[in-house]
Amino acid sequence: MTQLIEKHAERLLMTSFDAMADAFMLADLANLYSLLTSVGKIEPLKRYWATYIKKVGILLVQVPELDVSLVSELLMLKQRLDDIMKSTFQSNNILAHALRDSFEIFVNTRRNKPAQLTAKFIDQCMRSGNKLATDKDIDSLLDRVVMLFRFINDKDLFEAYYKCDLAKRLLYNKSVSIDTERSMVQKLRIEYGLGYTKWLEGMLHDMDVSSGLDGKFTNLQQAQETRGIDFHATILTQAFWPTYEPLPLVIPREVELAQEQFIQFYNEKHNGRKLFWQPNLGTCLLKVVFDEGVKKPSLTIMQGTVLLLFSECDKLSYERIQENTGLEGIELIRTLQPLACGKFRILTKEPKGRDVEVTDVFRFNAAFKSSYARVKIGQILLKEVEKESTSTIVRILKARKQADHPTLMSELPGQLKFNSTATEIKEHIETLIERDYLKRDETDPSIYHYLS
């Protein structure tokens, strides 16, 4: 019997192993494991096990159409493989090592993407309004994601994406809870040390300090009875947070006075420090009187600045708005588009159209109606920005057939309606390469070729 098993072990594995694993035939796999280990044939089993894992994994990782659910699919695959290990292979160390090595190999066959998608998956879990029922459910899922993250090589890239997403959740109050944020950072610290998480921990510390300062400043305004507007500032330590481009915005006088009062208050507590304002990270809530009654639109600082111009004049040209706000053309278009062409049109424009043009004239829409007392005015969706950016990149490369990175970067700004950062454009280029629209030059990776 032993000789028979030894003789046919290879053929048995070749004809049945993949089918058993695909069908999750735990009892049959357990019998196979028992047979092979009884005759010392663990190495052939290890080889087929490793090959199977890489084959199944690559089918997931290498298909861009599956990106939207890739992390969920990887988590399910890992759970399935772990179940096979525990239920049929008795947690054999040799096979467990093969599982770890094979998983790491296939996850990293697609450069950068797993790190980006894992960070995005965590962001979705950590945002308020997610579909997970309790903090315990979130914590359990995050433990599994951290386990998956161990296999990803691009940990610095993940940290960069995670940092940007964390900043948005904290600054726009979109986090499911600050305790959950701390828990996730603690998980990363346990895995990779303080050096990996010190910037993330610094961001959370800034939010705690800012909360205390904000309360004291609010009490000061109430005591002095000088509170013209509710003004709240978050103090960010520059070294901890993502780099943000300064925005040349001419803020309304009322906001400027409140800002100056906060600076005086802050300097009394922290002499020698200088504050640099980032209005592009802020939001505001305005009380606006329409024919229907008072509504409270929730806006970006730029949108609020534009809307306040109409408190003195019902009609303004694009050029006049540009002069009064100091916003550059592309940034101004991104600001006006949701106000005049979005779901909630607080402004109307002439001539009518789906896009804002520099020749447009805008009016305050007093007839605006909504069943909601508070109306959230959106921003230009990132998908729209990405779609425009990628189509423009393809158009340029299609005309040129090839171009180096500096040339492409110099041509793009003049053809894009919506502003994209250099980092975003690099991501869009990588996406196009993965989707076989472009390829890098074999001898000079800074040169891109169009693929027809």
mmCIF file of N, CA and C in Angstrom, residues 1-113:
data_model
loop_
_atom_site.group_PDB
_atom_site.id
_atom_site.type_symbol
_atom_site.label_atom_id
_atom_site.label_comp_id
_atom_site.label_asym_id
_atom_site.label_seq_id
_atom_site.Cartn_x
_atom_site.Cartn_y
_atom_site.Cartn_z
ATOM 1 N N MET A 1 0.824 -1.208 0.000
ATOM 2 C CA MET A 1 0.000 0.000 0.000
ATOM 3 C C MET A 1 0.860 1.261 0.000
ATOM 4 N N THR A 2 1.913 1.225 0.845
ATOM 5 C CA THR A 2 2.816 2.383 0.929
ATOM 6 C C THR A 2 3.477 2.658 -0.409
ATOM 7 N N GLN A 3 3.947 1.588 -1.075
ATOM 8 C CA GLN A 3 4.598 1.754 -2.375
ATOM 9 C C GLN A 3 3.618 2.278 -3.419
ATOM 10 N N LEU A 4 2.384 1.861 -3.327
ATOM 11 C CA LEU A 4 1.357 2.302 -4.275
ATOM 12 C C LEU A 4 1.110 3.801 -4.131
ATOM 13 N N ILE A 5 1.017 4.244 -2.890
ATOM 14 C CA ILE A 5 0.797 5.679 -2.643
ATOM 15 C C ILE A 5 1.994 6.484 -3.136
ATOM 16 N N GLU A 6 3.213 5.985 -2.820
ATOM 17 C CA GLU A 6 4.419 6.702 -3.253
ATOM 18 C C GLU A 6 4.477 6.806 -4.778
ATOM 19 N N LYS A 7 4.084 5.731 -5.436
ATOM 20 C CA LYS A 7 4.157 5.686 -6.898
ATOM 21 C C LYS A 7 3.183 6.651 -7.558
ATOM 22 N N HIS A 8 1.993 6.779 -6.974
ATOM 23 C CA HIS A 8 0.951 7.576 -7.621
ATOM 24 C C HIS A 8 0.699 8.940 -6.956
ATOM 25 N N ALA A 9 1.567 9.339 -6.020
ATOM 26 C CA ALA A 9 1.368 10.595 -5.286
ATOM 27 C C ALA A 9 1.322 11.800 -6.230
ATOM 28 N N GLU A 10 2.280 11.838 -7.155
ATOM 29 C CA GLU A 10 2.363 12.987 -8.064
ATOM 30 C C GLU A 10 1.122 13.070 -8.947
ATOM 31 N N ARG A 11 0.709 11.921 -9.489
ATOM 32 C CA ARG A 11 -0.459 11.898 -10.376
ATOM 33 C C ARG A 11 -1.738 12.247 -9.600
ATOM 34 N N LEU A 12 -1.814 11.791 -8.385
ATOM 35 C CA LEU A 12 -2.977 12.083 -7.540
ATOM 36 C C LEU A 12 -3.095 13.582 -7.293
ATOM 37 N N LEU A 13 -1.995 14.201 -6.986
ATOM 38 C CA LEU A 13 -1.987 15.651 -6.751
ATOM 39 C C LEU A 13 -2.316 16.414 -8.034
ATOM 40 N N MET A 14 -1.723 15.987 -9.125
ATOM 41 C CA MET A 14 -1.894 16.686 -10.394
ATOM 42 C C MET A 14 -3.345 16.630 -10.876
ATOM 43 N N THR A 15 -4.026 15.541 -10.651
ATOM 44 C CA THR A 15 -5.376 15.366 -11.206
ATOM 45 C C THR A 15 -6.493 15.822 -10.268
ATOM 46 N N SER A 16 -6.190 15.917 -8.972
ATOM 47 C CA SER A 16 -7.311 16.174 -8.052
ATOM 48 C C SER A 16 -7.127 17.324 -7.066
ATOM 49 N N PHE A 17 -5.899 17.779 -6.826
ATOM 50 C CA PHE A 17 -5.696 18.742 -5.739
ATOM 51 C C PHE A 17 -6.430 20.059 -5.985
ATOM 52 N N ASP A 18 -6.242 20.651 -7.155
ATOM 53 C CA ASP A 18 -6.874 21.946 -7.434
ATOM 54 C C ASP A 18 -8.397 21.863 -7.361
ATOM 55 N N ALA A 19 -8.944 20.780 -7.906
ATOM 56 C CA ALA A 19 -10.403 20.620 -7.894
ATOM 57 C C ALA A 19 -10.926 20.498 -6.463
ATOM 58 N N MET A 20 -10.204 19.749 -5.618
ATOM 59 C CA MET A 20 -10.608 19.613 -4.221
ATOM 60 C C MET A 20 -10.557 20.960 -3.495
ATOM 61 N N ALA A 21 -9.486 21.700 -3.727
ATOM 62 C CA ALA A 21 -9.333 22.998 -3.054
ATOM 63 C C ALA A 21 -10.385 23.991 -3.546
ATOM 64 N N ASP A 22 -10.643 24.011 -4.868
ATOM 65 C CA ASP A 22 -11.669 24.900 -5.426
ATOM 66 C C ASP A 22 -13.039 24.601 -4.830
ATOM 67 N N ALA A 23 -13.361 23.329 -4.689
ATOM 68 C CA ALA A 23 -14.670 22.910 -4.181
ATOM 69 C C ALA A 23 -14.724 22.884 -2.660
ATOM 70 N N PHE A 24 -13.607 23.225 -2.013
ATOM 71 C CA PHE A 24 -13.528 23.275 -0.553
ATOM 72 C C PHE A 24 -13.920 21.920 0.047
ATOM 73 N N MET A 25 -13.361 20.862 -0.527
ATOM 74 C CA MET A 25 -13.665 19.491 -0.098
ATOM 75 C C MET A 25 -12.738 19.133 1.067
ATOM 76 N N LEU A 26 -13.097 19.588 2.253
ATOM 77 C CA LEU A 26 -12.211 19.488 3.407
ATOM 78 C C LEU A 26 -11.936 18.033 3.785
ATOM 79 N N ALA A 27 -12.961 17.207 3.763
ATOM 80 C CA ALA A 27 -12.770 15.798 4.149
ATOM 81 C C ALA A 27 -11.819 15.093 3.180
ATOM 82 N N ASP A 28 -12.002 15.336 1.864
ATOM 83 C CA ASP A 28 -11.133 14.706 0.869
ATOM 84 C C ASP A 28 -9.703 15.222 0.980
ATOM 85 N N LEU A 29 -9.564 16.521 1.223
ATOM 86 C CA LEU A 29 -8.222 17.093 1.388
ATOM 87 C C LEU A 29 -7.543 16.538 2.632
ATOM 88 N N ALA A 30 -8.334 16.327 3.679
ATOM 89 C CA ALA A 30 -7.775 15.754 4.911
ATOM 90 C C ALA A 30 -7.283 14.324 4.660
ATOM 91 N N ASN A 31 -8.056 13.552 3.901
ATOM 92 C CA ASN A 31 -7.642 12.177 3.567
ATOM 93 C C ASN A 31 -6.375 12.178 2.718
ATOM 94 N N LEU A 32 -6.327 13.121 1.773
ATOM 95 C CA LEU A 32 -5.144 13.235 0.909
ATOM 96 C C LEU A 32 -3.915 13.582 1.745
ATOM 97 N N TYR A 33 -4.086 14.529 2.643
ATOM 98 C CA TYR A 33 -2.972 14.925 3.523
ATOM 99 C C TYR A 33 -2.496 13.733 4.360
ATOM 100 N N SER A 34 -3.449 12.980 4.898
ATOM 101 C CA SER A 34 -3.105 11.825 5.735
ATOM 102 C C SER A 34 -2.330 10.775 4.944
ATOM 103 N N LEU A 35 -2.794 10.521 3.703
ATOM 104 C CA LEU A 35 -2.123 9.541 2.854
ATOM 105 C C LEU A 35 -0.687 9.965 2.537
ATOM 106 N N LEU A 36 -0.542 11.209 2.110
ATOM 107 C CA LEU A 36 0.770 11.676 1.661
ATOM 108 C C LEU A 36 1.758 11.792 2.815
ATOM 109 N N THR A 37 1.318 12.276 3.955
ATOM 110 C CA THR A 37 2.234 12.396 5.091
ATOM 111 C C THR A 37 2.625 11.038 5.655
ATOM 112 N N SER A 38 1.758 10.055 5.453
ATOM 113 C CA SER A 38 2.074 8.703 5.963
ATOM 114 C C SER A 38 3.244 8.082 5.222
ATOM 115 N N VAL A 39 3.499 8.573 3.992
ATOM 116 C CA VAL A 39 4.624 8.028 3.205
ATOM 117 C C VAL A 39 5.706 9.082 2.974
ATOM 118 N N GLY A 40 5.646 10.169 3.766
ATOM 119 C CA GLY A 40 6.683 11.201 3.685
ATOM 120 C C GLY A 40 6.653 12.039 2.418
ATOM 121 N N LYS A 41 5.469 12.225 1.836
ATOM 122 C CA LYS A 41 5.345 12.998 0.594
ATOM 123 C C LYS A 41 4.814 14.418 0.856
ATOM 124 N N ILE A 42 5.336 15.055 1.894
ATOM 125 C CA ILE A 42 4.881 16.406 2.215
ATOM 126 C C ILE A 42 5.398 17.437 1.208
ATOM 127 N N GLU A 43 6.587 17.200 0.636
ATOM 128 C CA GLU A 43 7.167 18.170 -0.301
ATOM 129 C C GLU A 43 6.331 18.320 -1.584
ATOM 130 N N PRO A 44 5.893 17.205 -2.211
ATOM 131 C CA PRO A 44 5.018 17.374 -3.379
ATOM 132 C C PRO A 44 3.713 18.105 -3.022
ATOM 133 N N LEU A 45 3.155 17.791 -1.858
ATOM 134 C CA LEU A 45 1.937 18.480 -1.424
ATOM 135 C C LEU A 45 2.208 19.979 -1.237
ATOM 136 N N LYS A 46 3.349 20.292 -0.636
ATOM 137 C CA LYS A 46 3.732 21.698 -0.453
ATOM 138 C C LYS A 46 3.831 22.400 -1.794
ATOM 139 N N ARG A 47 4.408 21.744 -2.791
ATOM 140 C CA ARG A 47 4.587 22.356 -4.115
ATOM 141 C C ARG A 47 3.243 22.640 -4.770
ATOM 142 N N TYR A 48 2.318 21.697 -4.721
ATOM 143 C CA TYR A 48 1.001 21.910 -5.340
ATOM 144 C C TYR A 48 0.179 22.942 -4.554
ATOM 145 N N TRP A 49 0.316 22.921 -3.239
ATOM 146 C CA TRP A 49 -0.372 23.894 -2.378
ATOM 147 C C TRP A 49 0.089 25.312 -2.709
ATOM 148 N N ALA A 50 1.391 25.505 -2.820
ATOM 149 C CA ALA A 50 1.939 26.829 -3.129
ATOM 150 C C ALA A 50 1.521 27.283 -4.525
ATOM 151 N N THR A 51 1.582 26.372 -5.481
ATOM 152 C CA THR A 51 1.196 26.709 -6.859
ATOM 153 C C THR A 51 -0.278 27.099 -6.932
ATOM 154 N N TYR A 52 -1.112 26.355 -6.217
ATOM 155 C CA TYR A 52 -2.547 26.644 -6.210
ATOM 156 C C TYR A 52 -2.816 28.037 -5.636
ATOM 157 N N ILE A 53 -2.183 28.370 -4.528
ATOM 158 C CA ILE A 53 -2.391 29.677 -3.883
ATOM 159 C C ILE A 53 -2.002 30.806 -4.830
ATOM 160 N N LYS A 54 -0.851 30.674 -5.477
ATOM 161 C CA LYS A 54 -0.393 31.734 -6.396
ATOM 162 C C LYS A 54 -1.306 31.849 -7.608
ATOM 163 N N LYS A 55 -1.769 30.720 -8.103
ATOM 164 C CA LYS A 55 -2.653 30.750 -9.273
ATOM 165 C C LYS A 55 -3.973 31.453 -8.953
ATOM 166 N N VAL A 56 -4.595 31.076 -7.858
ATOM 167 C CA VAL A 56 -5.872 31.681 -7.474
ATOM 168 C C VAL A 56 -5.692 33.158 -7.134
ATOM 169 N N GLY A 57 -4.618 33.473 -6.423
ATOM 170 C CA GLY A 57 -4.382 34.853 -6.019
ATOM 171 C C GLY A 57 -4.114 35.783 -7.177
ATOM 172 N N ILE A 58 -3.312 35.334 -8.134
ATOM 173 C CA ILE A 58 -2.988 36.173 -9.290
ATOM 174 C C ILE A 58 -4.239 36.466 -10.119
ATOM 175 N N LEU A 59 -5.157 35.507 -10.180
ATOM 176 C CA LEU A 59 -6.412 35.747 -10.899
ATOM 177 C C LEU A 59 -7.216 36.883 -10.276
ATOM 178 N N LEU A 60 -7.028 37.127 -9.000
ATOM 179 C CA LEU A 60 -7.691 38.246 -8.326
ATOM 180 C C LEU A 60 -6.911 39.551 -8.514
ATOM 181 N N VAL A 61 -5.624 39.492 -8.240
ATOM 182 C CA VAL A 61 -4.806 40.713 -8.185
ATOM 183 C C VAL A 61 -4.589 41.336 -9.554
ATOM 184 N N GLN A 62 -4.490 40.521 -10.586
ATOM 185 C CA GLN A 62 -4.112 41.030 -11.897
ATOM 186 C C GLN A 62 -5.292 41.478 -12.767
ATOM 187 N N VAL A 63 -6.477 41.546 -12.200
ATOM 188 C CA VAL A 63 -7.652 41.966 -12.983
ATOM 189 C C VAL A 63 -8.136 43.314 -12.458
ATOM 190 N N PRO A 64 -7.839 44.430 -13.149
ATOM 191 C CA PRO A 64 -8.228 45.763 -12.664
ATOM 192 C C PRO A 64 -9.725 45.909 -12.410
ATOM 193 N N GLU A 65 -10.536 45.169 -13.155
ATOM 194 C CA GLU A 65 -11.989 45.271 -12.976
ATOM 195 C C GLU A 65 -12.427 44.808 -11.585
ATOM 196 N N LEU A 66 -11.577 44.027 -10.906
ATOM 197 C CA LEU A 66 -11.912 43.536 -9.570
ATOM 198 C C LEU A 66 -11.407 44.457 -8.461
ATOM 199 N N ASP A 67 -10.778 45.579 -8.829
ATOM 200 C CA ASP A 67 -10.168 46.453 -7.830
ATOM 201 C C ASP A 67 -11.163 46.914 -6.765
ATOM 202 N N VAL A 68 -12.389 47.176 -7.179
ATOM 203 C CA VAL A 68 -13.378 47.719 -6.249
ATOM 204 C C VAL A 68 -13.644 46.770 -5.080
ATOM 205 N N SER A 69 -13.446 45.473 -5.298
ATOM 206 C CA SER A 69 -13.702 44.491 -4.236
ATOM 207 C C SER A 69 -12.468 43.660 -3.902
ATOM 208 N N LEU A 70 -11.305 44.089 -4.357
ATOM 209 C CA LEU A 70 -10.104 43.253 -4.235
ATOM 210 C C LEU A 70 -9.768 42.916 -2.787
ATOM 211 N N VAL A 71 -9.766 43.908 -1.903
ATOM 212 C CA VAL A 71 -9.382 43.642 -0.514
ATOM 213 C C VAL A 71 -10.365 42.677 0.142
ATOM 214 N N SER A 72 -11.650 42.856 -0.109
ATOM 215 C CA SER A 72 -12.646 41.926 0.430
ATOM 216 C C SER A 72 -12.411 40.514 -0.098
ATOM 217 N N GLU A 73 -12.089 40.405 -1.388
ATOM 218 C CA GLU A 73 -11.825 39.093 -1.985
ATOM 219 C C GLU A 73 -10.577 38.454 -1.386
ATOM 220 N N LEU A 74 -9.548 39.271 -1.152
ATOM 221 C CA LEU A 74 -8.316 38.741 -0.559
ATOM 222 C C LEU A 74 -8.554 38.273 0.873
ATOM 223 N N LEU A 75 -9.364 39.016 1.615
ATOM 224 C CA LEU A 75 -9.678 38.611 2.982
ATOM 225 C C LEU A 75 -10.431 37.279 2.997
ATOM 226 N N MET A 76 -11.364 37.135 2.067
ATOM 227 C CA MET A 76 -12.115 35.874 1.990
ATOM 228 C C MET A 76 -11.216 34.724 1.569
ATOM 229 N N LEU A 77 -10.323 34.992 0.610
ATOM 230 C CA LEU A 77 -9.390 33.945 0.173
ATOM 231 C C LEU A 77 -8.480 33.518 1.317
ATOM 232 N N LYS A 78 -7.957 34.500 2.042
ATOM 233 C CA LYS A 78 -7.063 34.172 3.170
ATOM 234 C C LYS A 78 -7.805 33.360 4.219
ATOM 235 N N GLN A 79 -9.035 33.715 4.513
ATOM 236 C CA GLN A 79 -9.820 32.967 5.490
ATOM 237 C C GLN A 79 -10.045 31.531 5.013
ATOM 238 N N ARG A 80 -10.323 31.406 3.726
ATOM 239 C CA ARG A 80 -10.562 30.073 3.146
ATOM 240 C C ARG A 80 -9.303 29.199 3.217
ATOM 241 N N LEU A 81 -8.179 29.790 2.892
ATOM 242 C CA LEU A 81 -6.912 29.056 2.948
ATOM 243 C C LEU A 81 -6.561 28.685 4.385
ATOM 244 N N ASP A 82 -6.822 29.608 5.312
ATOM 245 C CA ASP A 82 -6.571 29.322 6.733
ATOM 246 C C ASP A 82 -7.461 28.181 7.226
ATOM 247 N N ASP A 83 -8.701 28.150 6.744
ATOM 248 C CA ASP A 83 -9.611 27.069 7.141
ATOM 249 C C ASP A 83 -9.109 25.716 6.639
ATOM 250 N N ILE A 84 -8.591 25.712 5.419
ATOM 251 C CA ILE A 84 -8.024 24.469 4.879
ATOM 252 C C ILE A 84 -6.818 24.038 5.712
ATOM 253 N N MET A 85 -5.970 25.009 6.047
ATOM 254 C CA MET A 85 -4.788 24.704 6.859
ATOM 255 C C MET A 85 -5.179 24.081 8.189
ATOM 256 N N LYS A 86 -6.147 24.668 8.833
ATOM 257 C CA LYS A 86 -6.529 24.228 10.182
ATOM 258 C C LYS A 86 -7.328 22.928 10.164
ATOM 259 N N SER A 87 -8.271 22.827 9.207
ATOM 260 C CA SER A 87 -9.203 21.694 9.220
ATOM 261 C C SER A 87 -8.646 20.437 8.560
ATOM 262 N N THR A 88 -7.764 20.628 7.580
ATOM 263 C CA THR A 88 -7.316 19.455 6.819
ATOM 264 C C THR A 88 -5.818 19.183 6.916
ATOM 265 N N PHE A 89 -5.020 20.244 7.061
ATOM 266 C CA PHE A 89 -3.566 20.065 7.076
ATOM 267 C C PHE A 89 -2.995 20.142 8.487
ATOM 268 N N GLN A 90 -3.880 20.215 9.481
ATOM 269 C CA GLN A 90 -3.478 20.180 10.892
ATOM 270 C C GLN A 90 -2.431 21.248 11.230
ATOM 271 N N SER A 91 -2.552 22.398 10.546
ATOM 272 C CA SER A 91 -1.644 23.542 10.780
ATOM 273 C C SER A 91 -0.182 23.144 10.618
ATOM 274 N N ASN A 92 0.078 22.250 9.654
ATOM 275 C CA ASN A 92 1.442 21.769 9.383
ATOM 276 C C ASN A 92 2.374 22.959 9.105
ATOM 277 N N ASN A 93 3.493 23.033 9.789
ATOM 278 C CA ASN A 93 4.406 24.185 9.688
ATOM 279 C C ASN A 93 4.948 24.370 8.272
ATOM 280 N N ILE A 94 5.261 23.278 7.613
ATOM 281 C CA ILE A 94 5.807 23.359 6.251
ATOM 282 C C ILE A 94 4.772 23.964 5.309
ATOM 283 N N LEU A 95 3.529 23.503 5.408
ATOM 284 C CA LEU A 95 2.468 24.018 4.537
ATOM 285 C C LEU A 95 2.057 25.437 4.929
ATOM 286 N N ALA A 96 2.126 25.752 6.224
ATOM 287 C CA ALA A 96 1.816 27.107 6.679
ATOM 288 C C ALA A 96 2.847 28.097 6.146
ATOM 289 N N HIS A 97 4.109 27.683 6.127
ATOM 290 C CA HIS A 97 5.167 28.533 5.579
ATOM 291 C C HIS A 97 4.966 28.745 4.077
ATOM 292 N N ALA A 98 4.555 27.701 3.390
ATOM 293 C CA ALA A 98 4.273 27.818 1.951
ATOM 294 C C ALA A 98 3.113 28.771 1.700
ATOM 295 N N LEU A 99 2.102 28.726 2.571
ATOM 296 C CA LEU A 99 0.973 29.647 2.445
ATOM 297 C C LEU A 99 1.433 31.093 2.580
ATOM 298 N N ARG A 100 2.234 31.384 3.601
ATOM 299 C CA ARG A 100 2.714 32.757 3.809
ATOM 300 C C ARG A 100 3.557 33.242 2.634
ATOM 301 N N ASP A 101 4.487 32.412 2.180
ATOM 302 C CA ASP A 101 5.369 32.805 1.074
ATOM 303 C C ASP A 101 4.580 33.016 -0.219
ATOM 304 N N SER A 102 3.671 32.120 -0.520
ATOM 305 C CA SER A 102 2.911 32.196 -1.776
ATOM 306 C C SER A 102 1.970 33.398 -1.782
ATOM 307 N N PHE A 103 1.343 33.666 -0.637
ATOM 308 C CA PHE A 103 0.441 34.804 -0.535
ATOM 309 C C PHE A 103 1.210 36.109 -0.763
ATOM 310 N N GLU A 104 2.377 36.193 -0.164
ATOM 311 C CA GLU A 104 3.195 37.405 -0.321
ATOM 312 C C GLU A 104 3.633 37.582 -1.775
ATOM 313 N N ILE A 105 3.961 36.496 -2.432
ATOM 314 C CA ILE A 105 4.413 36.573 -3.828
ATOM 315 C C ILE A 105 3.317 37.104 -4.733
ATOM 316 N N PHE A 106 2.111 36.511 -4.658
ATOM 317 C CA PHE A 106 1.083 36.935 -5.611
ATOM 318 C C PHE A 106 0.530 38.322 -5.289
ATOM 319 N N VAL A 107 0.443 38.680 -3.999
ATOM 320 C CA VAL A 107 -0.079 40.010 -3.639
ATOM 321 C C VAL A 107 0.795 41.113 -4.217
ATOM 322 N N ASN A 108 2.087 40.868 -4.314
ATOM 323 C CA ASN A 108 3.011 41.907 -4.774
ATOM 324 C C ASN A 108 3.357 41.806 -6.248
ATOM 325 N N THR A 109 2.607 40.970 -7.002
ATOM 326 C CA THR A 109 2.854 40.907 -8.439
ATOM 327 C C THR A 109 2.339 42.160 -9.151
ATOM 328 N N ARG A 110 1.469 42.900 -8.497
ATOM 329 C CA ARG A 110 0.937 44.138 -9.084
ATOM 330 C C ARG A 110 1.416 45.315 -8.247
ATOM 331 N N ARG A 111 2.406 45.991 -8.746
ATOM 332 C CA ARG A 111 3.112 47.026 -7.988
ATOM 333 C C ARG A 111 2.179 48.160 -7.555
ATOM 334 N N ASN A 112 2.272 48.545 -6.289
ATOM 335 C CA ASN A 112 1.591 49.710 -5.701
ATOM 336 C C ASN A 112 0.102 49.492 -5.406
ATOM 337 N N LYS A 113 -0.604 48.796 -6.285
ATOM 338 C CA LYS A 113 -2.065 48.770 -6.185
ATOM 339 C C LYS A 113 -2.575 48.154 -4.886
#
